[in-house]
């Protein structure tokens, strides 16, 4: 099975968020970008399938600025066989539809049976790219998926928790999946593999090439205008009390009369 | 300006999903007095009748067997309705169905797209401004969507449900043969319905009561469940609880669990590690109950009680039953 994993580097979860000087986006100065969250699960799921279906290959692809290289190397250290960086334009790398068009265009020369991505990225949480790539390629897609397993000679079975319950699906290949969780927690890379990944080749598709292929679709239509941190919560209003009953009574009154969260 | 706003409605039998009713409210305000609201749904005549009560000017329906409803199929039908209605904006509710559909429909219909939206405004024809939480609610961004069309998935519970207005709009039936264009052999094999009777699911509950290691033992978690029942709330847990096997991992809230954004989140005996916070910090009102006044959870809480959960929680359950006129059960 040819498995392509779509990944996006995101700030480490402990990052202190700040707006850039122009106020339009996250200030990425000094921020460490990593492979994280659902994308990590997608890589894990890809490797599990590779281990279970002989002859499989995992190819990691990332659209964005140069920092994609780090996330791709992390995927290689974990066990991906190949990596491709698709360069984004300076403005618009965060337009999910543009990202999908660039990725789909690169996939015209990369073999795939299964596209795996995270159900959404840990930064912008749009969750649009996997479905949009699938529509461009004319293949089925499923988001928020767990537990992908080989089924039959050339199919997959998986689960999809929704508001109505847990759906079980079977699909033929090719298809695209936005992953919520693999069978296992994501593995960690071993040191020798991390060292080796530093020298691994990463194929690059530069932006002018992508732009030419996309033609009139190469300009972004979703642009970031403002990045804002919430006014720090002034801290909790602490409830003074002598007995648990008094605490309960005061809290319920505040929730009803001040926060108005229930009648 | 007279925009036409298409609501992509989620129905099940005759029931219209809550997030769809929220989308109707947004659609009405975007359409204003001069524009119009139209709707499309996958379903039968009873779905169309229920939708009609929300007052759209026209309705498109397609009856597709549930086991074949994929995002690809819905995108084809929704794009057809969008073309026929000459809509400029398509709205979907923030459910797993809506989020899956957004990217596909945007490509198919040639639209810009955004999900998780908490505010949306028309700046001028062909230009929308949306606001949406990012980084698990630790920040928000404003984005400009340009071009004649946009698909917008709303964040659940961010908008009030629209009241029914009644009406008898024309109903157009979409031709199921449109779906022959949809490729691939995907089939839904089964649906294990979410447990009912145990309250709403974590994903769409308006109130979540979550317990952490501070509950001290698996058997004390029952106090969390009783409080949740008195509030009609869903139960959540920290990873310390699911790792210890006190409760299943499906209840875990946080970076490696569920992200929730209810109206009210009550965190009991949870310290407030960043990996937990990213899953709940965008909740509208947060209550923390913890013995340690220095616990980080108090930094994101609106109301705090420093005290022993094992004493406070039962008192809270009794008080809520009292004000709601519920009997002890
Ligand atoms: C990669 C990674 C991913 C993770 N993902 C998640 C995730 O998705 N979700 C998640 O929750 N965690 C996650 N964690 C774990 C997280 O870092 C914390 O360890 C976890 O959230 C702690 O759970 P807790 O607050 O219940 O326990 P603790 O941190 O042990 O806190 C217990 C709290 O209870 C209080 N307490 C004790 N007794 C009482 C009492 N009688 N009454 C009231 N309060 C009391 C204590 O003061 C303390 O604040 C992750 C960690 C990593 C490294």
XYZ file of C-alpha atoms and ligand atoms in Angstrom:
645
model
C 0.000 0.000 0.000
C 1.321 3.454 -0.911
C 0.510 5.640 2.089
C 0.875 9.410 1.907
C 0.742 11.329 5.196
C -0.069 15.018 5.035
C 1.589 16.869 7.898
C 1.844 20.445 9.106
C 4.375 21.721 11.639
C 2.688 23.443 14.592
C 4.087 25.337 17.590
C 5.052 23.136 20.537
C 2.131 22.886 22.935
C 3.942 24.798 25.690
C 4.532 27.807 23.403
C 3.585 31.188 24.852
C 1.416 32.656 22.140
C 2.025 36.257 21.034
C 0.733 38.282 18.117
C 3.224 39.375 15.458
C 4.157 43.108 15.400
C 1.582 43.799 12.662
C -1.058 42.009 14.779
C -2.112 39.778 11.917
C -0.746 36.412 12.914
C 1.102 34.374 15.509
C 4.579 35.738 16.150
C 6.725 32.768 15.104
C 9.952 34.397 16.323
C 11.722 31.952 18.640
C 8.861 29.417 18.430
C 9.757 25.745 17.959
C 7.555 24.071 15.346
C 7.048 20.339 15.676
C 5.101 17.362 14.381
C 2.310 17.137 16.956
C -1.226 16.272 17.897
C -3.409 14.523 15.335
C -0.643 14.623 12.723
C 1.477 12.524 15.062
C -1.396 10.035 15.248
C -1.646 10.047 11.445
C 2.042 9.150 11.151
C 1.581 6.428 13.782
C -1.410 5.012 11.893
C 0.569 5.052 8.636
C 3.436 3.140 10.250
C 1.051 0.590 11.814
C -0.501 -0.072 8.398
C 2.925 -0.316 6.808
C 3.912 -2.929 9.393
C 0.736 -4.899 8.689
C 0.628 -4.742 4.899
C 3.857 -6.096 3.391
C 5.432 -3.958 0.687
C 3.889 -0.723 1.947
C 5.648 2.639 1.823
C 5.006 5.813 3.774
C 5.619 9.175 2.107
C 5.266 12.320 4.258
C 4.287 15.559 2.521
C 4.048 19.054 3.941
C 2.912 22.364 2.425
C 4.198 25.527 4.054
C 7.303 27.578 4.834
C 10.817 26.142 5.228
C 10.088 24.913 8.761
C 8.154 22.017 7.151
C 11.579 20.395 6.860
C 11.761 19.815 10.626
C 8.361 18.099 10.789
C 9.228 15.967 7.748
C 12.495 14.905 9.390
C 10.552 13.984 12.519
C 8.336 11.754 10.348
C 11.412 10.150 8.770
C 12.926 9.538 12.218
C 9.717 7.733 13.154
C 9.877 5.521 10.061
C 8.567 7.349 6.966
C 10.364 6.224 3.785
C 10.287 9.479 1.832
C 9.470 13.145 2.354
C 8.447 16.025 0.132
C 8.233 19.717 1.017
C 5.897 21.831 -1.060
C 6.873 25.441 -0.704
C 4.097 27.928 0.134
C 3.920 31.558 -1.018
C 4.906 34.170 1.606
C 1.262 35.218 1.925
C -1.463 32.589 1.989
C 0.233 29.484 3.333
C -2.564 29.358 5.911
C -5.420 29.289 3.365
C -6.594 25.671 3.698
C -8.083 25.523 0.202
C -4.869 26.820 -1.349
C -2.948 24.234 0.718
C -5.260 21.511 -0.602
C -4.789 22.644 -4.214
C -1.002 22.658 -3.845
C -0.994 19.210 -2.216
C -3.361 17.734 -4.809
C -1.222 19.126 -7.587
C 1.910 17.508 -6.086
C 0.021 14.227 -5.766
C -0.311 14.063 -9.542
C 3.262 12.734 -9.579
C 3.329 10.842 -6.263
C 1.691 7.404 -6.053
C -0.942 6.923 -3.324
C -3.551 4.408 -2.223
C -4.298 6.044 1.100
C -3.984 9.688 2.145
C -3.778 10.187 5.891
C -3.860 13.487 7.734
C -4.766 14.627 11.224
C -8.454 15.420 11.720
C -7.278 18.993 12.096
C -4.001 20.787 12.756
C -3.250 21.860 16.310
C -2.819 25.521 15.410
C -5.640 26.759 13.173
C -7.897 23.729 13.716
C -9.602 24.204 10.334
C -9.834 20.512 9.432
C -10.502 21.403 5.799
C -7.443 20.171 3.904
C -7.990 16.382 3.816
C -11.554 16.623 2.472
C -10.602 19.322 -0.025
C -7.642 17.305 -1.370
C -9.927 14.272 -1.710
C -12.515 16.276 -3.649
C -9.797 17.572 -5.991
C -8.566 14.013 -6.554
C -12.094 12.576 -6.802
C -11.676 10.030 -4.004
C -13.801 9.407 -0.873
C -12.829 11.070 2.412
C -13.668 10.628 6.075
C -12.800 12.859 9.011
C -12.457 12.174 12.766
C -11.559 8.539 12.140
C -10.147 6.044 14.615
C -8.683 2.591 14.311
C -7.915 2.086 10.604
C -7.293 -1.561 9.693
C -6.693 -3.434 6.455
C -9.879 -5.218 5.260
C -9.994 -7.695 2.405
C -7.424 -7.685 -0.377
C -7.541 -3.954 -1.099
C -9.757 -2.179 1.361
C -9.822 -0.589 4.791
C -12.137 -0.732 7.776
C -12.320 2.006 10.367
C -14.517 3.670 12.950
C -15.855 7.152 13.109
C -17.215 8.556 16.372
C -19.982 11.064 15.595
C -22.659 12.800 17.647
C -25.047 9.921 16.828
C -22.718 7.141 17.911
C -19.795 5.149 16.589
C -20.011 4.350 12.877
C -18.133 1.411 11.371
C -17.117 1.811 7.727
C -15.474 -0.166 4.991
C -13.999 1.486 1.949
C -12.087 0.602 -1.160
C -8.865 2.394 -2.018
C -7.843 5.022 -2.894
C -9.351 7.121 -0.139
C -8.450 9.934 2.261
C -8.745 9.864 6.046
C -8.511 12.585 8.699
C -7.329 10.773 11.784
C -8.433 11.286 15.355
C -6.633 8.347 16.907
C -4.540 5.349 15.846
C -4.534 1.982 17.675
C -1.557 3.064 19.713
C -0.300 6.232 21.254
C 2.240 7.743 18.857
C 5.653 6.135 19.213
C 8.761 8.185 19.943
C 11.745 8.168 17.617
C 14.963 6.407 18.613
C 18.083 8.533 18.851
C 20.039 6.837 16.017
C 17.033 7.335 13.733
C 16.793 10.990 14.724
C 20.480 11.433 13.879
C 20.056 9.617 10.575
C 16.970 11.687 9.665
C 19.083 14.858 9.792
C 20.844 13.755 6.635
C 17.847 12.200 4.889
C 16.968 13.730 1.520
C 13.803 15.827 1.329
C 12.380 16.448 -2.118
C 11.303 20.047 -2.716
C 8.664 21.464 -5.028
C 9.177 25.217 -5.188
C 6.314 27.693 -5.119
C 6.735 29.051 -8.689
C 6.292 25.491 -9.985
C 3.172 24.999 -7.878
C 1.798 28.424 -8.837
C 2.252 27.630 -12.530
C 0.367 24.361 -12.135
C -2.473 26.046 -10.243
C -2.818 28.987 -12.641
C -5.641 31.302 -11.605
C -6.279 29.202 -8.482
C -2.894 30.141 -7.019
C -4.028 33.220 -5.077
C -5.266 32.812 -1.519
C -8.900 33.595 -0.738
C -8.687 33.282 3.024
C -6.288 35.731 4.646
C -5.476 36.288 8.263
C -6.363 39.829 9.367
C -5.936 39.707 13.106
C -4.527 37.355 15.738
C -5.765 38.134 19.192
C -5.108 36.707 22.624
C -8.079 36.776 24.939
C -7.944 39.449 27.602
C -6.461 37.470 30.456
C -9.336 36.088 32.516
C -9.233 38.343 35.525
C -8.748 35.193 37.573
C -11.495 33.216 39.153
C -14.012 34.809 41.455
C -13.276 32.789 44.585
C -16.250 31.742 46.647
C -15.936 32.290 50.417
C -17.817 29.797 52.565
C -18.029 28.072 55.922
C -19.842 24.873 54.911
C -20.123 22.884 51.673
C -23.814 23.818 51.587
C -22.960 27.505 51.617
C -20.402 27.038 48.816
C -22.985 25.167 46.728
C -25.683 27.744 47.291
C -23.403 30.683 46.390
C -22.063 28.983 43.270
C -25.507 28.045 41.977
C -26.717 31.612 42.530
C -23.761 33.027 40.565
C -24.267 30.547 37.742
C -27.942 31.440 37.465
C -27.875 35.180 38.022
C -24.445 36.318 36.837
C -23.186 33.754 34.301
C -26.765 32.917 33.273
C -25.768 29.414 32.193
C -28.984 27.885 33.434
C -32.374 29.143 34.553
C -27.521 43.862 -0.921
C -29.592 40.722 -1.091
C -27.537 37.646 -0.393
C -28.984 34.157 -0.616
C -27.762 31.991 2.239
C -27.993 28.212 1.947
C -28.209 26.214 5.165
C -26.946 22.670 4.741
C -29.250 21.075 7.241
C -28.590 17.956 9.206
C -31.756 15.976 9.880
C -32.497 12.575 11.292
C -36.031 11.444 10.516
C -38.130 14.467 11.416
C -35.580 15.881 13.872
C -33.488 18.903 12.897
C -30.074 18.885 14.598
C -29.393 21.646 17.149
C -26.359 22.978 15.226
C -28.572 23.308 12.122
C -31.042 25.414 14.104
C -28.108 27.564 15.190
C -27.111 27.918 11.518
C -30.619 29.114 10.654
C -30.279 31.965 13.133
C -26.997 33.056 11.562
C -28.432 32.664 8.049
C -31.367 34.927 8.898
C -29.120 37.686 10.179
C -26.743 37.429 7.177
C -29.631 37.479 4.714
C -31.184 40.495 6.440
C -34.503 41.852 5.340
C -33.783 41.720 1.607
C -31.881 38.467 1.195
C -33.222 34.991 1.530
C -32.525 31.806 3.432
C -32.827 28.473 1.634
C -31.990 24.968 2.809
C -30.881 21.563 1.593
C -30.957 18.295 3.490
C -30.416 14.599 2.991
C -33.667 13.031 4.077
C -37.262 12.252 3.274
C -40.544 14.189 3.369
C -40.641 14.361 7.171
C -37.213 16.020 7.217
C -38.425 18.586 4.686
C -41.572 19.291 6.728
C -39.548 19.894 9.908
C -37.144 22.160 8.057
C -40.033 24.151 6.633
C -40.913 25.225 10.189
C -37.624 27.131 10.340
C -38.870 29.353 7.531
C -36.556 28.872 4.519
C -37.859 30.289 1.234
C -37.131 27.063 -0.645
C -35.968 23.574 0.290
C -33.942 20.998 -1.639
C -34.006 17.372 -0.470
C -32.356 14.147 -1.561
C -33.157 10.792 -0.075
C -29.956 8.765 0.244
C -29.747 5.543 2.288
C -27.830 6.279 5.509
C -25.148 3.694 4.746
C -24.202 5.617 1.585
C -24.102 9.120 3.042
C -20.494 10.173 2.609
C -19.074 13.674 2.577
C -18.426 13.194 -1.153
C -22.090 12.415 -1.838
C -23.357 15.274 0.287
C -20.950 17.708 -1.397
C -22.415 16.825 -4.808
C -26.000 17.335 -3.632
C -25.258 20.480 -1.638
C -23.325 22.037 -4.550
C -26.293 21.315 -6.833
C -28.671 23.048 -4.405
C -26.213 25.940 -4.097
C -26.160 26.343 -7.905
C -29.937 26.091 -8.281
C -30.610 28.543 -5.448
C -27.840 30.912 -6.623
C -26.573 31.060 -3.066
C -23.489 33.080 -2.185
C -22.950 31.708 1.300
C -23.397 28.134 2.514
C -23.614 27.506 6.257
C -23.157 24.177 8.017
C -23.433 23.300 11.686
C -20.258 22.473 13.566
C -20.840 18.726 13.756
C -18.579 15.966 12.480
C -20.824 15.893 9.382
C -20.446 19.642 8.830
C -16.691 19.769 9.323
C -16.173 16.832 6.944
C -18.263 18.464 4.281
C -16.757 21.952 4.340
C -13.532 21.351 2.396
C -15.162 19.122 -0.227
C -18.044 21.480 -0.862
C -15.733 24.495 -1.044
C -13.680 22.831 -3.795
C -16.689 21.542 -5.692
C -18.540 24.855 -5.575
C -15.446 27.074 -6.009
C -15.725 28.744 -2.619
C -13.486 30.002 0.168
C -13.929 28.118 3.439
C -13.633 28.417 7.201
C -14.637 26.173 10.109
C -15.221 26.641 13.836
C -16.598 30.129 13.198
C -17.976 32.135 16.140
C -18.665 35.426 14.314
C -19.406 36.148 10.678
C -20.189 39.402 8.911
C -20.573 40.555 5.314
C -18.067 43.370 4.719
C -19.202 44.035 1.152
C -20.378 41.806 -1.702
C -17.786 39.085 -2.152
C -16.005 39.761 1.132
C -16.764 38.133 4.467
C -15.031 38.519 7.764
C -15.035 35.550 10.152
C -13.690 35.126 13.621
C -12.679 31.764 15.043
C -10.879 30.363 18.044
C -7.470 28.787 17.347
C -4.936 26.896 19.471
C -7.650 25.191 21.479
C -9.262 28.509 22.335
C -6.037 30.094 23.592
C -6.331 32.741 20.865
C -8.723 33.903 18.177
C -8.115 34.919 14.603
C -10.038 37.081 12.200
C -9.907 36.042 8.559
C -11.037 37.752 5.379
C -12.734 35.410 2.903
C -12.877 36.797 -0.596
C -14.583 35.755 -3.799
C -18.208 35.333 -4.721
C -18.801 32.225 -2.596
C -17.979 30.938 0.870
C -18.686 27.808 2.898
C -18.735 28.378 6.634
C -18.937 25.771 9.390
C -20.091 27.306 12.662
C -18.754 26.420 16.067
C -21.296 24.446 18.106
C -23.083 26.424 20.854
C -21.618 29.718 19.610
C -25.016 30.956 18.412
C -28.559 30.594 19.766
C -30.942 28.195 18.035
C -33.372 30.015 15.735
C -37.009 29.869 16.795
C -39.468 28.193 14.413
C -41.436 30.609 12.262
C -43.518 28.224 10.161
C -44.030 28.256 6.422
C -44.823 26.128 3.399
C -41.917 26.659 1.006
C -41.582 24.876 -2.337
C -39.680 21.607 -2.013
C -37.341 20.477 -4.810
C -36.247 16.863 -4.933
C -32.649 16.406 -6.086
C -32.049 13.615 -8.586
C -30.170 10.755 -6.849
C -28.514 9.896 -10.167
C -26.306 12.946 -9.543
C -24.440 10.624 -7.208
C -23.208 8.417 -10.031
C -20.386 10.977 -10.266
C -19.239 10.017 -6.774
C -16.420 7.484 -6.907
C -15.269 4.831 -4.527
C -16.934 1.963 -2.728
C -17.447 3.225 0.805
C -20.205 1.631 2.874
C -21.242 2.214 6.429
C -21.516 -1.232 8.028
C -23.054 -0.323 11.350
C -23.827 2.423 13.799
C -23.520 1.784 17.522
C -25.800 4.528 18.852
C -24.343 6.827 21.479
C -25.471 5.663 24.910
C -28.677 7.434 25.737
C -30.137 7.641 29.191
C -26.641 8.411 30.420
C -27.134 12.001 29.257
C -25.850 13.987 26.284
C -22.610 13.069 24.527
C -19.456 14.920 25.471
C -19.135 16.422 22.014
C -22.395 18.336 22.011
C -23.336 18.768 25.652
C -24.111 22.299 26.802
C -22.732 21.451 30.253
C -19.774 19.198 31.071
C -18.801 18.026 34.569
C -15.244 16.664 34.530
C -13.371 14.911 37.292
C -9.645 14.427 37.856
C -7.276 12.572 40.121
C -8.524 14.743 42.966
C -11.571 12.459 43.133
C -9.119 10.110 44.863
C -10.666 6.762 43.827
C -12.707 5.183 41.047
C -15.752 4.709 43.278
C -15.886 8.437 44.114
C -16.369 9.241 40.425
C -20.021 8.367 40.961
C -20.315 11.793 42.677
C -19.301 13.423 39.377
C -21.907 11.380 37.519
C -24.652 12.325 39.988
C -23.807 16.016 39.648
C -23.848 15.629 35.846
C -27.245 13.935 35.986
C -28.737 16.724 38.078
C -27.566 19.241 35.435
C -28.373 17.175 32.328
C -24.644 17.358 31.664
C -22.090 15.056 30.037
C -19.267 13.560 32.100
C -15.627 14.241 31.229
C -12.326 13.220 32.801
C -8.664 14.148 32.908
C -6.067 11.792 31.543
C -4.984 10.868 35.071
C -8.450 9.339 35.465
C -8.589 7.516 32.136
C -4.992 6.278 32.479
C -5.829 4.894 35.919
C -8.748 3.067 34.314
C -11.316 4.763 36.565
C -13.298 5.681 33.459
C -12.929 4.874 29.709
C -10.690 7.002 27.504
C -13.729 8.146 25.493
C -14.367 10.580 28.374
C -10.910 12.152 28.241
C -10.817 15.887 27.617
C -7.633 17.512 26.337
C -4.874 17.392 23.792
C -5.071 13.630 23.315
C -8.798 13.413 24.075
C -11.839 15.445 23.155
C -12.007 19.185 22.678
C -15.181 20.588 24.156
C -16.628 24.092 24.318
C -19.803 23.921 26.377
C -21.658 26.791 28.013
C -20.479 25.539 31.393
C -17.457 23.366 32.291
C -17.077 22.245 35.897
C -13.558 20.924 36.609
C -13.402 18.942 39.837
C -10.071 17.805 41.278
C -8.282 18.670 38.044
C -4.995 20.550 38.361
C -5.191 22.296 34.972
C -2.182 20.932 33.056
C -1.797 22.654 29.672
C -2.680 19.387 27.895
C -6.015 19.391 29.709
C -6.618 23.132 29.265
C -6.335 23.058 25.468
C -9.357 20.752 25.399
C -11.698 22.948 27.447
C -10.446 26.500 27.760
C -12.854 27.861 25.150
C -15.833 26.846 27.303
C -17.986 29.864 28.029
C -18.049 29.653 31.810
C -15.553 27.574 33.796
C -15.915 26.491 37.415
C -13.003 24.897 39.305
C -13.227 22.943 42.546
C -9.825 22.059 44.015
C -8.147 21.757 47.411
C -5.054 23.625 46.193
C -5.578 27.410 45.842
C -2.459 27.519 43.630
C -3.771 24.988 41.077
C -3.346 26.377 37.533
C -6.986 25.560 36.737
C -8.009 28.644 38.774
C -6.153 30.851 36.239
C -8.657 29.945 33.516
C -11.716 29.584 35.760
C -14.485 32.153 36.200
C -15.573 30.793 39.581
C -13.429 28.935 42.064
C -14.092 26.901 45.179
C -11.091 25.890 47.280
C -12.295 22.797 49.060
C -12.631 19.043 49.216
C -14.501 17.725 46.187
C -15.853 14.811 48.161
C -17.766 17.249 50.371
C -18.520 20.048 47.878
C -19.806 17.957 44.975
C -22.612 16.178 46.871
C -23.711 19.526 48.359
C -23.742 21.019 44.864
C -25.811 18.140 43.505
C -28.360 18.611 46.316
C -28.534 22.358 45.702
C -29.082 21.917 41.979
C -31.792 19.337 42.537
C -33.406 21.742 44.970
C -33.478 24.739 42.611
C -34.619 22.581 39.724
C -37.305 20.938 41.827
C -35.853 17.485 41.216
C -36.317 14.731 43.730
C -33.449 12.660 45.089
C -32.926 9.648 42.874
C 1.665 14.238 25.404
C 0.717 14.405 26.550
C -0.637 14.457 26.288
C -1.558 14.619 27.325
N -2.902 14.699 27.034
C -3.766 14.927 28.056
C -5.169 15.068 27.788
O -5.637 14.950 26.655
N -6.000 15.318 28.813
C -5.549 15.438 30.117
O -6.379 15.695 31.008
N -4.237 15.300 30.383
C -3.347 15.027 29.388
N -2.029 14.874 29.704
C -1.648 14.756 31.124
C -1.513 16.085 31.832
O -0.202 16.565 31.658
C -1.788 15.895 33.341
O -0.909 14.926 33.844
C -3.221 15.474 33.659
O -4.146 16.338 33.039
C -3.412 15.531 35.169
O -4.704 15.093 35.511
P -5.371 15.627 36.860
O -5.500 17.087 36.809
O -6.596 14.827 37.065
O -4.339 15.130 37.977
P -3.301 15.936 38.866
O -2.432 16.814 38.042
O -2.679 14.932 39.742
O -4.227 16.897 39.699
C -5.104 16.496 40.704
C -5.684 17.748 41.312
O -6.672 17.393 42.258
C -6.548 18.218 43.388
N -7.137 17.488 44.508
C -6.606 16.468 45.237
N -7.490 16.037 46.144
C -8.595 16.775 46.004
C -9.863 16.792 46.662
N -10.155 15.938 47.661
N -10.771 17.690 46.264
C -10.503 18.570 45.256
N -9.320 18.593 44.601
C -8.379 17.702 44.963
C -5.079 18.504 43.524
O -4.873 19.733 44.216
C -4.652 18.604 42.061
O -4.745 19.942 41.600
C -1.094 14.714 28.681
C 0.273 14.662 28.930
C 1.180 14.521 27.903
C 2.647 14.482 28.228
